[in-house]
Amino acid sequence: MACRSAQIKILLISFGVCILALSCNHTPFFIPDISQLHNGDIILRKGRGVISDLIVSSINDTLPYSHCGILVKENNEWKVIHSLARELSEIDGIQQCSLDNFLADCDDSCLMVVRCKKSKADSLITDAARYYLKRKIPFDYQFSLADSSAFFCSELPLHILKYRCNISFNTKEKYIPFSIFTDTTYFRVIARRY
Amino acid sequence: MELTLVSSIFLFNNSLNYFVYSLNIHSFVNSRVCFIYKLNNHSMKNLNHLFLLLFILFFVACSQTPQRQAEKAAVSFSKAMYSLNLDEAKKYCTPDASKILSFIASNVKEEDLNILKDAKDLEVSVIESTMDPGDSTATVNLKISNYIQLNMMSGKSSIEKEKEEKVDLVKVNNKWLVDLHK
């Protein structure tokens, strides 16, 4: 009898351990493991507000992201170089903010970090991002990839990938969707929550 | 607010008293004055109470609760916004939210306005609303029908049947203002 109850206890404990192991297997998000981040990583998010919803519905992509930027480390702190319209921030176009600020407007469920697989892409992307930050490129209200006089958010990494890393994407759409950053030919997903 | 209400009721009550008293005294100047005065002294009290009650009921009926005011602001904002009357919508917004509306306005095309002309009437109704304990912020859930779904990129905007939308509001200078996120 005692043997039987001991067996039941062991069974229950094993069951509990299995449940715990399964729940831990779900990658906890993010701000997470900062040690995973790398210079030149591309960070994508969806905001919580009306503009994000409008962008997501306008793009009609398979992934619900609305904004992206490039991660750079400065003085041991992670920053994001990205492009925003002047109505949405104090600066028009390319600007830099802390990672915390970037994530402050983020919908918890939609965040991803990807890394370009190409060798030396990290330094190429970081240098170019800093270069465009210095040049104070304005926001592209036309959402056009045709010229580089102004950048909308994803235009910045796409432009850098095209002209610094020789990676270009051909799509029929005028606007290249965010899901392009999950193309495993060129990118590796470092962290993802969606 | 409560102090003003009590003071106005007090003043109203006193002036009513005076009015009724003077009416009685000047109307009945003959020998029955004393009797009527005694009689009216009792009925006047009742009358005063009745007027007071009516005044309070009138005041309560006319004034909106903060929750109703928040709902009204959310509905007015959404009606203006989905009619692409963004300048009107800005009147119901915080300054930061107005900037967001300016960004949306910069993406509204002539084509979008033409789509609106052919659309069915926009309908906005309140599903539910909640207030924070301090009554300084509120959230109103709305049902929006026949609304325009703007396309900010290269695609076409469209009229959609129905959706639910959450509108956050903050109370600034006793006025409910819509607070938009990016």
PDB file of N, CA, C and O in Angstrom, chain A residues 33-66:
ATOM      1  N   ASP A  33      16.917  39.211 -22.659  1.00  0.00           N
ATOM      2  CA  ASP A  33      18.294  38.822 -22.556  1.00  0.00           C
ATOM      3  C   ASP A  33      19.090  39.773 -23.430  1.00  0.00           C
ATOM      4  O   ASP A  33      19.272  39.537 -24.613  1.00  0.00           O
ATOM      5  N   ILE A  34      19.547  40.831 -22.793  1.00  0.00           N
ATOM      6  CA  ILE A  34      20.249  41.854 -23.569  1.00  0.00           C
ATOM      7  C   ILE A  34      21.566  41.302 -24.125  1.00  0.00           C
ATOM      8  O   ILE A  34      22.063  41.771 -25.142  1.00  0.00           O
ATOM      9  N   SER A  35      22.061  40.265 -23.458  1.00  0.00           N
ATOM     10  CA  SER A  35      23.331  39.681 -23.931  1.00  0.00           C
ATOM     11  C   SER A  35      23.182  39.076 -25.328  1.00  0.00           C
ATOM     12  O   SER A  35      24.179  38.858 -26.017  1.00  0.00           O
ATOM     13  N   GLN A  36      21.939  38.818 -25.745  1.00  0.00           N
ATOM     14  CA  GLN A  36      21.715  38.255 -27.086  1.00  0.00           C
ATOM     15  C   GLN A  36      21.829  39.319 -28.176  1.00  0.00           C
ATOM     16  O   GLN A  36      21.997  38.995 -29.346  1.00  0.00           O
ATOM     17  N   LEU A  37      21.693  40.572 -27.782  1.00  0.00           N
ATOM     18  CA  LEU A  37      21.652  41.633 -28.796  1.00  0.00           C
ATOM     19  C   LEU A  37      23.042  41.921 -29.345  1.00  0.00           C
ATOM     20  O   LEU A  37      24.057  41.684 -28.687  1.00  0.00           O
ATOM     21  N   HIS A  38      23.024  42.471 -30.567  1.00  0.00           N
ATOM     22  CA  HIS A  38      24.282  42.712 -31.248  1.00  0.00           C
ATOM     23  C   HIS A  38      24.155  44.006 -32.048  1.00  0.00           C
ATOM     24  O   HIS A  38      23.059  44.325 -32.520  1.00  0.00           O
ATOM     25  N   ASN A  39      25.240  44.708 -32.216  1.00  0.00           N
ATOM     26  CA  ASN A  39      25.210  45.908 -33.057  1.00  0.00           C
ATOM     27  C   ASN A  39      24.687  45.565 -34.449  1.00  0.00           C
ATOM     28  O   ASN A  39      25.077  44.547 -35.029  1.00  0.00           O
ATOM     29  N   GLY A  40      23.826  46.416 -34.966  1.00  0.00           N
ATOM     30  CA  GLY A  40      23.314  46.197 -36.327  1.00  0.00           C
ATOM     31  C   GLY A  40      22.093  45.292 -36.393  1.00  0.00           C
ATOM     32  O   GLY A  40      21.537  45.083 -37.477  1.00  0.00           O
ATOM     33  N   ASP A  41      21.660  44.767 -35.257  1.00  0.00           N
ATOM     34  CA  ASP A  41      20.419  43.977 -35.253  1.00  0.00           C
ATOM     35  C   ASP A  41      19.253  44.888 -35.615  1.00  0.00           C
ATOM     36  O   ASP A  41      19.254  46.081 -35.269  1.00  0.00           O
ATOM     37  N   ILE A  42      18.277  44.320 -36.274  1.00  0.00           N
ATOM     38  CA  ILE A  42      17.085  45.103 -36.640  1.00  0.00           C
ATOM     39  C   ILE A  42      15.964  44.725 -35.673  1.00  0.00           C
ATOM     40  O   ILE A  42      15.676  43.536 -35.482  1.00  0.00           O
ATOM     41  N   ILE A  43      15.393  45.743 -35.051  1.00  0.00           N
ATOM     42  CA  ILE A  43      14.339  45.501 -34.053  1.00  0.00           C
ATOM     43  C   ILE A  43      13.002  45.979 -34.625  1.00  0.00           C
ATOM     44  O   ILE A  43      12.896  47.080 -35.158  1.00  0.00           O
ATOM     45  N   LEU A  44      12.014  45.117 -34.528  1.00  0.00           N
ATOM     46  CA  LEU A  44      10.676  45.437 -35.061  1.00  0.00           C
ATOM     47  C   LEU A  44       9.658  45.402 -33.933  1.00  0.00           C
ATOM     48  O   LEU A  44       9.738  44.548 -33.050  1.00  0.00           O
ATOM     49  N   ARG A  45       8.712  46.299 -33.996  1.00  0.00           N
ATOM     50  CA  ARG A  45       7.688  46.337 -32.958  1.00  0.00           C
ATOM     51  C   ARG A  45       6.336  46.711 -33.559  1.00  0.00           C
ATOM     52  O   ARG A  45       6.258  47.225 -34.686  1.00  0.00           O
ATOM     53  N   LYS A  46       5.305  46.483 -32.769  1.00  0.00           N
ATOM     54  CA  LYS A  46       4.004  47.080 -33.089  1.00  0.00           C
ATOM     55  C   LYS A  46       3.637  47.952 -31.894  1.00  0.00           C
ATOM     56  O   LYS A  46       3.752  47.508 -30.751  1.00  0.00           O
ATOM     57  N   GLY A  47       3.238  49.161 -32.166  1.00  0.00           N
ATOM     58  CA  GLY A  47       2.820  50.054 -31.092  1.00  0.00           C
ATOM     59  C   GLY A  47       1.433  49.709 -30.602  1.00  0.00           C
ATOM     60  O   GLY A  47       0.794  48.784 -31.107  1.00  0.00           O
ATOM     61  N   ARG A  48       0.966  50.489 -29.627  1.00  0.00           N
ATOM     62  CA  ARG A  48      -0.340  50.199 -29.021  1.00  0.00           C
ATOM     63  C   ARG A  48      -1.440  51.111 -29.541  1.00  0.00           C
ATOM     64  O   ARG A  48      -2.567  51.036 -29.105  1.00  0.00           O
ATOM     65  N   GLY A  49      -1.109  52.000 -30.445  1.00  0.00           N
ATOM     66  CA  GLY A  49      -2.082  53.042 -30.767  1.00  0.00           C
ATOM     67  C   GLY A  49      -2.613  53.038 -32.177  1.00  0.00           C
ATOM     68  O   GLY A  49      -2.400  52.101 -32.957  1.00  0.00           O
ATOM     69  N   VAL A  50      -3.280  54.121 -32.477  1.00  0.00           N
ATOM     70  CA  VAL A  50      -4.029  54.255 -33.717  1.00  0.00           C
ATOM     71  C   VAL A  50      -3.116  54.243 -34.949  1.00  0.00           C
ATOM     72  O   VAL A  50      -3.457  53.642 -35.966  1.00  0.00           O
ATOM     73  N   ILE A  51      -1.949  54.870 -34.850  1.00  0.00           N
ATOM     74  CA  ILE A  51      -1.042  54.909 -36.001  1.00  0.00           C
ATOM     75  C   ILE A  51      -0.536  53.503 -36.319  1.00  0.00           C
ATOM     76  O   ILE A  51      -0.497  53.089 -37.479  1.00  0.00           O
ATOM     77  N   SER A  52      -0.167  52.773 -35.262  1.00  0.00           N
ATOM     78  CA  SER A  52       0.317  51.403 -35.468  1.00  0.00           C
ATOM     79  C   SER A  52      -0.762  50.551 -36.127  1.00  0.00           C
ATOM     80  O   SER A  52      -0.482  49.794 -37.059  1.00  0.00           O
ATOM     81  N   ASP A  53      -1.991  50.685 -35.617  1.00  0.00           N
ATOM     82  CA  ASP A  53      -3.091  49.914 -36.200  1.00  0.00           C
ATOM     83  C   ASP A  53      -3.295  50.274 -37.671  1.00  0.00           C
ATOM     84  O   ASP A  53      -3.520  49.397 -38.516  1.00  0.00           O
ATOM     85  N   LEU A  54      -3.208  51.572 -37.948  1.00  0.00           N
ATOM     86  CA  LEU A  54      -3.387  52.024 -39.336  1.00  0.00           C
ATOM     87  C   LEU A  54      -2.302  51.451 -40.244  1.00  0.00           C
ATOM     88  O   LEU A  54      -2.590  51.001 -41.353  1.00  0.00           O
ATOM     89  N   ILE A  55      -1.068  51.485 -39.743  1.00  0.00           N
ATOM     90  CA  ILE A  55       0.048  50.972 -40.559  1.00  0.00           C
ATOM     91  C   ILE A  55      -0.109  49.475 -40.786  1.00  0.00           C
ATOM     92  O   ILE A  55       0.025  48.988 -41.907  1.00  0.00           O
ATOM     93  N   VAL A  56      -0.422  48.752 -39.712  1.00  0.00           N
ATOM     94  CA  VAL A  56      -0.565  47.293 -39.837  1.00  0.00           C
ATOM     95  C   VAL A  56      -1.666  46.955 -40.844  1.00  0.00           C
ATOM     96  O   VAL A  56      -1.482  46.096 -41.715  1.00  0.00           O
ATOM     97  N   SER A  57      -2.796  47.660 -40.737  1.00  0.00           N
ATOM     98  CA  SER A  57      -3.889  47.350 -41.665  1.00  0.00           C
ATOM     99  C   SER A  57      -3.560  47.808 -43.088  1.00  0.00           C
ATOM    100  O   SER A  57      -3.993  47.190 -44.056  1.00  0.00           O
ATOM    101  N   SER A  58      -2.766  48.874 -43.202  1.00  0.00           N
ATOM    102  CA  SER A  58      -2.411  49.361 -44.536  1.00  0.00           C
ATOM    103  C   SER A  58      -1.432  48.420 -45.238  1.00  0.00           C
ATOM    104  O   SER A  58      -1.534  48.192 -46.439  1.00  0.00           O
ATOM    105  N   ILE A  59      -0.496  47.883 -44.471  1.00  0.00           N
ATOM    106  CA  ILE A  59       0.506  46.992 -45.076  1.00  0.00           C
ATOM    107  C   ILE A  59      -0.120  45.637 -45.403  1.00  0.00           C
ATOM    108  O   ILE A  59       0.226  45.000 -46.393  1.00  0.00           O
ATOM    109  N   ASN A  60      -1.043  45.203 -44.559  1.00  0.00           N
ATOM    110  CA  ASN A  60      -1.702  43.914 -44.751  1.00  0.00           C
ATOM    111  C   ASN A  60      -0.673  42.786 -44.887  1.00  0.00           C
ATOM    112  O   ASN A  60      -0.730  41.977 -45.810  1.00  0.00           O
ATOM    113  N   ASP A  61       0.259  42.797 -43.983  1.00  0.00           N
ATOM    114  CA  ASP A  61       1.359  41.830 -43.998  1.00  0.00           C
ATOM    115  C   ASP A  61       0.962  40.577 -43.212  1.00  0.00           C
ATOM    116  O   ASP A  61      -0.053  40.576 -42.504  1.00  0.00           O
ATOM    117  N   THR A  62       1.782  39.545 -43.327  1.00  0.00           N
ATOM    118  CA  THR A  62       1.519  38.331 -42.544  1.00  0.00           C
ATOM    119  C   THR A  62       1.923  38.534 -41.082  1.00  0.00           C
ATOM    120  O   THR A  62       1.485  37.801 -40.206  1.00  0.00           O
ATOM    121  N   LEU A  63       2.781  39.524 -40.840  1.00  0.00           N
ATOM    122  CA  LEU A  63       3.197  39.826 -39.464  1.00  0.00           C
ATOM    123  C   LEU A  63       2.714  41.229 -39.083  1.00  0.00           C
ATOM    124  O   LEU A  63       2.762  42.144 -39.896  1.00  0.00           O
ATOM    125  N   PRO A  64       2.258  41.386 -37.836  1.00  0.00           N
ATOM    126  CA  PRO A  64       1.617  42.653 -37.468  1.00  0.00           C
ATOM    127  C   PRO A  64       2.578  43.726 -36.935  1.00  0.00           C
ATOM    128  O   PRO A  64       2.285  44.366 -35.930  1.00  0.00           O
ATOM    129  N   TYR A  65       3.703  43.933 -37.573  1.00  0.00           N
ATOM    130  CA  TYR A  65       4.616  44.963 -37.074  1.00  0.00           C
ATOM    131  C   TYR A  65       4.327  46.304 -37.746  1.00  0.00           C
ATOM    132  O   TYR A  65       3.842  46.351 -38.879  1.00  0.00           O
ATOM    133  N   SER A  66       4.639  47.375 -37.009  1.00  0.00           N
ATOM    134  CA  SER A  66       4.347  48.696 -37.555  1.00  0.00           C
ATOM    135  C   SER A  66       5.565  49.619 -37.592  1.00  0.00           C
ATOM    136  O   SER A  66       5.509  50.694 -38.169  1.00  0.00           O
TER     137      SER A  66
END
